[in-house]
């Protein structure tokens, strides 16, 4: 659809790659944050591999991903097809629209989707 709006296909392709990278970086930020939270909540769980200095490693990873996410809103210098002032707005709209479906699925989840046993449900309920 976006190819219809802008004449230069290569500029649009580069913009779409940047938007996809922004979405991936959001998932990595959530992953780094989850590592820190889960390590604090469940410190004694047996793990196959334990990362040394996990808070430092995850913190550096999160900050790096946050910087990459911010940089995804900066247009490249040679993109002429998409106006420079519209590029961050377009990226934000695309990231927002593609980020909504997981929350919609979570809001309309069915009890039958929960595959845990009764004992597991009692031990750790899902909020």
Coordinates of C-alpha atoms in Angstrom, one line a residue:
X1 CA 0.0 0.0 0.0
X2 CA 2.8 2.4 0.9
X3 CA 4.3 1.8 -2.6
X4 CA 1.3 3.5 -4.2
X5 CA 1.7 6.6 -2.2
X6 CA 5.4 7.3 -2.9
X7 CA 7.1 7.2 -6.3
X8 CA 10.6 5.9 -5.4
X9 CA 10.4 2.2 -4.6
X10 CA 13.9 1.9 -3.2
X11 CA 13.3 4.7 -0.7
X12 CA 10.1 3.1 0.5
X13 CA 11.9 -0.2 0.8
X14 CA 14.6 1.3 3.0
X15 CA 11.9 3.0 5.1
X16 CA 10.0 -0.4 5.5
X17 CA 13.3 -2.1 6.6
X18 CA 13.8 0.6 9.2
X19 CA 10.2 0.2 10.5
X20 CA 10.7 -3.6 10.7
X21 CA 13.9 -3.1 12.6
X22 CA 12.1 -0.8 15.0
X23 CA 9.5 -3.5 15.7
X24 CA 12.2 -6.1 16.3
X25 CA 14.1 -3.8 18.6
X26 CA 11.0 -3.3 20.8
X27 CA 10.8 -7.0 21.3
X28 CA 14.5 -7.2 22.3
X29 CA 13.9 -4.4 24.8
X30 CA 11.0 -6.4 26.3
X31 CA 13.3 -9.4 26.4
X32 CA 16.1 -7.6 28.2
X33 CA 13.6 -6.1 30.7
X34 CA 12.1 -9.6 31.3
X35 CA 15.5 -11.1 32.1
X36 CA 16.1 -8.5 34.8
X37 CA 12.6 -8.8 36.3
X38 CA 12.5 -12.6 36.2
X39 CA 16.0 -12.8 37.7
X40 CA 14.8 -10.7 40.6
X41 CA 11.5 -12.5 41.1
X42 CA 12.8 -16.0 40.7
X43 CA 16.5 -16.0 41.6
X44 CA 16.7 -19.6 42.7
X45 CA 15.2 -21.4 39.6
X46 CA 17.6 -23.9 38.1
X47 CA 18.8 -22.7 34.7
X48 CA 20.8 -24.3 32.0
X49 CA 23.1 -21.3 31.7
X50 CA 23.4 -18.4 34.1
X51 CA 24.7 -15.2 32.6
X52 CA 27.3 -13.6 34.8
X53 CA 26.5 -9.9 35.7
X54 CA 23.1 -10.3 34.1
X55 CA 21.8 -6.9 35.2
X56 CA 24.8 -5.1 33.6
X57 CA 24.6 -7.2 30.4
X58 CA 20.8 -6.8 30.1
X59 CA 21.1 -3.1 31.0
X60 CA 23.6 -2.5 28.2
X61 CA 21.5 -4.5 25.8
X62 CA 18.3 -2.5 26.8
X63 CA 20.1 0.9 26.4
X64 CA 21.6 -0.2 23.1
X65 CA 18.2 -1.3 21.8
X66 CA 16.5 1.9 23.0
X67 CA 19.1 4.0 21.1
X68 CA 18.5 1.9 18.0
X69 CA 14.8 2.4 18.4
X70 CA 15.2 6.2 18.6
X71 CA 17.5 6.1 15.6
X72 CA 14.8 4.3 13.6
X73 CA 12.8 7.6 13.6
X74 CA 15.7 9.5 11.8
X75 CA 15.4 9.3 8.0
X76 CA 18.4 8.5 5.9
X77 CA 20.0 11.5 4.1
X78 CA 19.1 10.3 0.6
X79 CA 15.5 9.5 1.1
X80 CA 13.7 11.9 -1.2
X81 CA 10.4 10.1 -1.7
X82 CA 9.2 10.4 1.9
X83 CA 9.3 14.0 3.3
X84 CA 11.8 14.3 6.2
X85 CA 9.2 15.9 8.5
X86 CA 6.7 13.1 7.8
X87 CA 9.1 10.2 8.2
X88 CA 9.0 10.0 12.0
X89 CA 5.3 10.2 12.0
X90 CA 4.9 7.4 9.5
X91 CA 7.3 5.2 11.4
X92 CA 5.4 5.9 14.7
X93 CA 2.1 5.1 13.1
X94 CA 3.3 1.8 11.5
X95 CA 5.0 0.7 14.7
X96 CA 1.9 1.5 16.7
X97 CA -0.5 -0.2 14.3
X98 CA 1.7 -3.3 14.1
X99 CA 2.2 -3.4 17.9
X100 CA -1.5 -3.4 18.7
X101 CA -2.5 -7.0 17.7
X102 CA -0.8 -8.8 20.6
X103 CA -2.7 -6.6 23.0
X104 CA -6.0 -7.3 21.2
X105 CA -5.3 -11.1 21.3
X106 CA -4.5 -10.8 25.0
X107 CA -7.7 -8.9 25.7
X108 CA -9.8 -11.6 23.9
X109 CA -8.0 -14.7 25.1
X110 CA -10.1 -17.7 25.9
X111 CA -9.8 -19.9 29.0
X112 CA -9.5 -23.0 26.7
X113 CA -6.2 -21.6 25.4
X114 CA -4.5 -22.2 28.8
X115 CA -2.8 -25.6 28.4
X116 CA -1.5 -25.8 32.0
X117 CA -2.6 -28.5 34.4
X118 CA -4.8 -27.7 37.3
X119 CA -1.9 -27.9 39.7
X120 CA 0.2 -25.5 37.6
X121 CA -2.8 -23.1 37.5
X122 CA -3.0 -23.0 41.3
X123 CA 0.8 -22.5 41.7
X124 CA 1.2 -19.7 39.2
X125 CA -2.0 -17.9 38.0
X126 CA -1.8 -15.8 34.9
X127 CA -2.9 -12.2 35.5

